[in-house]
Amino acid sequence: MSTPSSIDQAEIAKFEAMAAEWWDPNGKFRPLHLMNPLRLDYIADQIAAEYGRDRRSLRPFDGLRVLDIGCGGGLVSEPMARLGADMVGADATQVNIGVAQAHADQQGLTIDYRATTAEALVAAGERFDVVLALEIVEHVSDPAAFVATCHDLLRPGGLLILSTLNRTARSFGAAIIGAEWIMRWLPRGTHDWARFITPDELAAQAQAAGLMVVDRKGMVFNPITFGWSISDRDLAVNYIMTARRG
């Protein structure tokens, strides 16, 4: 019997078409390159707090097994590996995995990259201390089922960290009109506003899956400075959330 999958082939095709540009900071993934330092700082803070690690140490996440699901070209997997995590990077398309593996090899990094799905990893009995699902939940076919699968990939006490886009008028203006139509950072149609998920909806999905939401923050882009900042209150466009498996 085949394993059900949360992947949406039309969404996968969009990212396959851009795969060669993953590591170009001025290419189609420029928004992620700009956002990445903020995402990584948040992720590192959450993991360090949960597992009692000292972020000032050279490899604070030694011994922790971390999954980056929907890893793309490896923009998060690589710095996490440098911080000592035992990284598995999974993506539904072999094209992205090829790009990610080639870049990691050039950097001398050991990352277990796999062209696979979250459901297949569960079926194989894989378990992790941390699962990262960044800018992916708005692209899967069934977000609630995907979050439940992420729960099943966690060891007891493990952390799920998700980042995505809120479904608001501001997010339509920023992610679609701004990033796709005006700035042309991304091809038109990369995002479907109707698939964006509010923080309350995502929190409810996490709780229904047996996870406890322990933190949520906004990630706010300043178009004047082209910088990102974290916010306790402004989750209107981009946000990031941490949930723990009991």
Short mmCIF file of C-alpha atoms in Angstrom, two decimals:
data_model
loop_
_atom_site.label_atom_id
_atom_site.label_comp_id
_atom_site.label_asym_id
_atom_site.label_seq_id
_atom_site.Cartn_x
_atom_site.Cartn_y
_atom_site.Cartn_z
CA MET A 1 0.00 0.00 0.00
CA SER A 2 1.41 3.38 -0.96
CA THR A 3 2.13 6.02 1.66
CA PRO A 4 -0.19 9.04 1.41
CA SER A 5 1.63 12.27 0.66
CA SER A 6 1.06 15.90 1.60
CA ILE A 7 2.92 17.18 -1.45
CA ASP A 8 1.13 19.18 -4.12
CA GLN A 9 2.73 18.47 -7.50
CA ALA A 10 1.81 21.88 -8.91
CA GLU A 11 3.53 23.58 -5.98
CA ILE A 12 6.59 21.34 -6.37
CA ALA A 13 6.85 22.27 -10.05
CA LYS A 14 7.06 25.97 -9.16
CA PHE A 15 10.16 25.41 -7.03
CA GLU A 16 11.76 22.94 -9.42
CA ALA A 17 11.71 25.69 -12.04
CA MET A 18 13.70 27.99 -9.73
CA ALA A 19 16.04 25.40 -8.21
CA ALA A 20 19.22 26.63 -9.88
CA GLU A 21 18.87 29.97 -8.09
CA TRP A 22 18.74 28.70 -4.49
CA TRP A 23 22.18 30.02 -3.57
CA ASP A 24 22.03 33.28 -5.56
CA PRO A 25 21.44 36.01 -2.92
CA ASN A 26 20.16 38.34 -5.65
CA GLY A 27 18.02 35.77 -7.45
CA LYS A 28 14.47 34.52 -7.01
CA PHE A 29 15.15 33.41 -3.43
CA ARG A 30 16.44 36.81 -2.35
CA PRO A 31 13.59 37.20 0.19
CA LEU A 32 14.70 34.01 1.95
CA HIS A 33 18.36 35.08 1.96
CA LEU A 34 17.35 38.36 3.58
CA MET A 35 15.12 36.58 6.11
CA ASN A 36 17.49 33.74 6.90
CA PRO A 37 19.62 35.34 9.67
CA LEU A 38 16.47 36.25 11.62
CA ARG A 39 14.94 32.78 11.16
CA LEU A 40 18.15 31.11 12.27
CA ASP A 41 18.51 33.31 15.33
CA TYR A 42 14.95 32.47 16.41
CA ILE A 43 15.43 28.75 15.76
CA ALA A 44 18.71 28.65 17.67
CA ASP A 45 17.19 30.50 20.63
CA GLN A 46 14.24 28.11 20.83
CA ILE A 47 16.37 24.97 20.61
CA ALA A 48 18.96 26.26 23.07
CA ALA A 49 16.26 27.14 25.60
CA GLU A 50 14.47 23.80 25.25
CA TYR A 51 17.58 21.62 25.43
CA GLY A 52 19.68 23.73 27.80
CA ARG A 53 22.40 24.51 25.26
CA ASP A 54 24.85 27.42 25.37
CA ARG A 55 24.60 29.34 22.10
CA ARG A 56 28.02 30.84 22.75
CA SER A 57 29.69 27.45 22.33
CA LEU A 58 31.16 26.45 18.97
CA ARG A 59 28.73 23.58 18.32
CA PRO A 60 25.81 24.06 20.70
CA PHE A 61 23.57 21.48 19.01
CA ASP A 62 25.93 18.49 19.07
CA GLY A 63 23.95 15.29 19.61
CA LEU A 64 20.60 16.72 18.45
CA ARG A 65 18.97 15.14 15.40
CA VAL A 66 17.23 17.80 13.33
CA LEU A 67 15.00 17.46 10.27
CA ASP A 68 14.61 20.33 7.80
CA ILE A 69 11.48 19.26 5.90
CA GLY A 70 11.05 21.09 2.60
CA CYS A 71 14.72 22.04 2.81
CA GLY A 72 14.98 23.43 -0.71
CA GLY A 73 18.60 24.22 -1.51
CA GLY A 74 19.72 23.92 2.12
CA LEU A 75 19.69 27.55 3.27
CA VAL A 76 18.83 26.48 6.82
CA SER A 77 20.29 22.97 6.85
CA GLU A 78 23.84 24.22 6.27
CA PRO A 79 24.11 26.70 9.17
CA MET A 80 22.37 24.22 11.47
CA ALA A 81 24.96 21.59 10.55
CA ARG A 82 27.71 24.10 11.32
CA LEU A 83 26.16 24.53 14.77
CA GLY A 84 26.63 20.81 15.38
CA ALA A 85 23.19 19.40 14.59
CA ASP A 86 22.94 15.97 13.00
CA MET A 87 21.01 17.28 9.99
CA VAL A 88 18.59 15.50 7.70
CA GLY A 89 17.34 17.69 4.85
CA ALA A 90 14.29 16.37 3.04
CA ASP A 91 12.57 17.76 -0.04
CA ALA A 92 9.94 16.33 -2.35
CA THR A 93 11.93 17.14 -5.48
CA GLN A 94 15.21 15.55 -6.47
CA VAL A 95 16.21 18.75 -8.27
CA ASN A 96 16.36 20.70 -5.00
CA ILE A 97 18.19 17.85 -3.26
CA GLY A 98 20.79 17.80 -6.02
CA VAL A 99 21.42 21.53 -5.61
CA ALA A 100 21.57 21.22 -1.81
CA GLN A 101 23.94 18.23 -1.86
CA ALA A 102 26.31 19.83 -4.35
CA HIS A 103 26.53 23.03 -2.30
CA ALA A 104 27.07 21.15 0.98
CA ASP A 105 29.84 19.13 -0.65
CA GLN A 106 31.53 22.35 -1.79
CA GLN A 107 31.38 23.62 1.79
CA GLY A 108 32.73 20.39 3.26
CA LEU A 109 29.54 19.80 5.25
CA THR A 110 28.01 16.41 6.04
CA ILE A 111 24.21 16.62 5.66
CA ASP A 112 21.91 13.67 5.03
CA TYR A 113 19.89 15.02 2.11
CA ARG A 114 16.98 12.93 0.85
CA ALA A 115 14.38 13.31 -1.89
CA THR A 116 11.44 12.11 0.17
CA THR A 117 8.30 13.18 2.02
CA ALA A 118 7.41 13.65 5.66
CA GLU A 119 4.98 10.74 5.42
CA ALA A 120 7.65 8.42 4.05
CA LEU A 121 9.98 9.35 6.90
CA VAL A 122 7.28 8.49 9.44
CA ALA A 123 6.64 5.19 7.71
CA ALA A 124 10.37 4.42 7.92
CA GLY A 125 10.32 5.00 11.69
CA GLU A 126 12.49 8.14 11.62
CA ARG A 127 12.38 10.33 14.72
CA PHE A 128 13.97 13.70 15.50
CA ASP A 129 14.64 16.07 18.39
CA VAL A 130 13.65 19.04 16.23
CA VAL A 131 11.61 19.34 13.03
CA LEU A 132 11.86 22.55 11.00
CA ALA A 133 9.04 23.28 8.54
CA LEU A 134 9.88 26.69 7.14
CA GLU A 135 7.87 28.37 4.39
CA ILE A 136 6.34 25.04 3.42
CA VAL A 137 2.98 24.63 5.15
CA GLU A 138 1.31 27.06 2.74
CA HIS A 139 2.41 24.83 -0.15
CA VAL A 140 1.25 21.39 1.07
CA SER A 141 -2.03 19.80 0.01
CA ASP A 142 -3.42 19.36 3.57
CA PRO A 143 -1.79 21.58 6.21
CA ALA A 144 -3.52 19.93 9.20
CA ALA A 145 -2.44 16.46 8.08
CA PHE A 146 1.09 17.74 7.43
CA VAL A 147 1.34 19.20 10.95
CA ALA A 148 0.11 15.89 12.37
CA THR A 149 2.81 14.08 10.40
CA CYS A 150 5.43 16.48 11.79
CA HIS A 151 4.20 15.56 15.29
CA ASP A 152 4.78 11.89 14.49
CA LEU A 153 8.34 12.66 13.39
CA LEU A 154 9.22 14.09 16.81
CA ARG A 155 10.57 12.26 19.79
CA PRO A 156 8.68 12.94 23.04
CA GLY A 157 9.56 16.47 24.14
CA GLY A 158 10.77 17.39 20.67
CA LEU A 159 10.21 20.76 19.02
CA LEU A 160 8.39 21.64 15.81
CA ILE A 161 9.26 25.07 14.42
CA LEU A 162 7.08 26.38 11.60
CA SER A 163 7.20 29.62 9.67
CA THR A 164 4.64 30.75 7.13
CA LEU A 165 2.46 33.64 5.92
CA ASN A 166 -0.63 34.99 7.62
CA ARG A 167 -3.81 35.41 5.55
CA THR A 168 -4.37 39.16 5.79
CA ALA A 169 -4.71 42.12 3.46
CA ARG A 170 -1.17 43.14 4.42
CA SER A 171 0.24 39.73 3.47
CA PHE A 172 -1.45 39.95 0.07
CA GLY A 173 0.13 43.34 -0.43
CA ALA A 174 3.59 42.29 0.75
CA ALA A 175 3.99 38.72 -0.51
CA ILE A 176 2.05 38.90 -3.77
CA ILE A 177 1.72 42.51 -4.94
CA GLY A 178 5.10 43.54 -3.50
CA ALA A 179 7.35 40.49 -3.91
CA GLU A 180 5.81 39.04 -7.09
CA TRP A 181 4.24 41.93 -9.02
CA ILE A 182 6.36 44.97 -8.16
CA MET A 183 9.78 43.75 -7.01
CA ARG A 184 9.57 40.64 -9.21
CA TRP A 185 11.66 38.68 -6.74
CA LEU A 186 9.42 35.67 -7.39
CA PRO A 187 7.47 34.57 -10.48
CA ARG A 188 3.81 35.51 -10.46
CA GLY A 189 1.75 32.73 -8.95
CA THR A 190 4.44 31.48 -6.56
CA HIS A 191 2.05 32.16 -3.68
CA ASP A 192 -1.68 31.59 -3.43
CA TRP A 193 -3.10 33.97 -0.81
CA ALA A 194 -6.08 31.66 -0.20
CA ARG A 195 -3.63 29.02 1.08
CA PHE A 196 -2.04 31.30 3.67
CA ILE A 197 -2.79 30.27 7.27
CA THR A 198 -3.53 32.49 10.24
CA PRO A 199 -1.56 31.95 13.47
CA ASP A 200 -4.71 30.86 15.26
CA GLU A 201 -5.50 28.31 12.54
CA LEU A 202 -1.97 26.91 12.65
CA ALA A 203 -1.99 26.80 16.45
CA ALA A 204 -5.30 24.92 16.38
CA GLN A 205 -3.86 22.41 13.90
CA ALA A 206 -0.83 21.91 16.12
CA GLN A 207 -2.96 21.41 19.21
CA ALA A 208 -5.23 18.97 17.39
CA ALA A 209 -2.12 16.99 16.47
CA GLY A 210 -1.07 16.71 20.12
CA LEU A 211 1.43 19.57 20.20
CA MET A 212 1.64 22.42 22.71
CA VAL A 213 2.35 25.82 21.18
CA VAL A 214 5.03 27.46 23.32
CA ASP A 215 5.91 30.54 21.26
CA ARG A 216 4.83 32.60 18.27
CA LYS A 217 6.46 35.69 16.83
CA GLY A 218 6.09 37.96 13.83
CA MET A 219 8.90 38.47 11.32
CA VAL A 220 8.64 42.02 10.01
CA PHE A 221 10.30 43.30 6.83
CA ASN A 222 11.36 46.93 6.55
CA PRO A 223 11.28 47.91 2.85
CA ILE A 224 13.41 50.98 3.50
CA THR A 225 16.32 49.24 5.23
CA PHE A 226 15.65 45.85 3.56
CA GLY A 227 16.08 44.36 7.02
CA TRP A 228 14.01 41.96 9.13
CA SER A 229 13.12 42.17 12.79
CA ILE A 230 11.27 39.94 15.25
CA SER A 231 8.03 41.18 16.81
CA ASP A 232 5.89 40.03 19.72
CA ARG A 233 2.82 41.77 18.29
CA ASP A 234 3.02 42.13 14.51
CA LEU A 235 2.21 38.73 12.97
CA ALA A 236 0.25 40.23 10.08
CA VAL A 237 2.52 39.03 7.28
CA ASN A 238 5.29 36.54 8.16
CA TYR A 239 5.35 34.64 11.43
CA ILE A 240 7.17 31.77 13.12
CA MET A 241 5.83 29.37 15.73
CA THR A 242 7.28 26.76 18.09
CA ALA A 243 5.34 23.77 19.40
CA ARG A 244 6.43 20.91 21.66
CA ARG A 245 5.42 17.28 21.55
CA GLY A 246 4.33 16.00 24.97
#
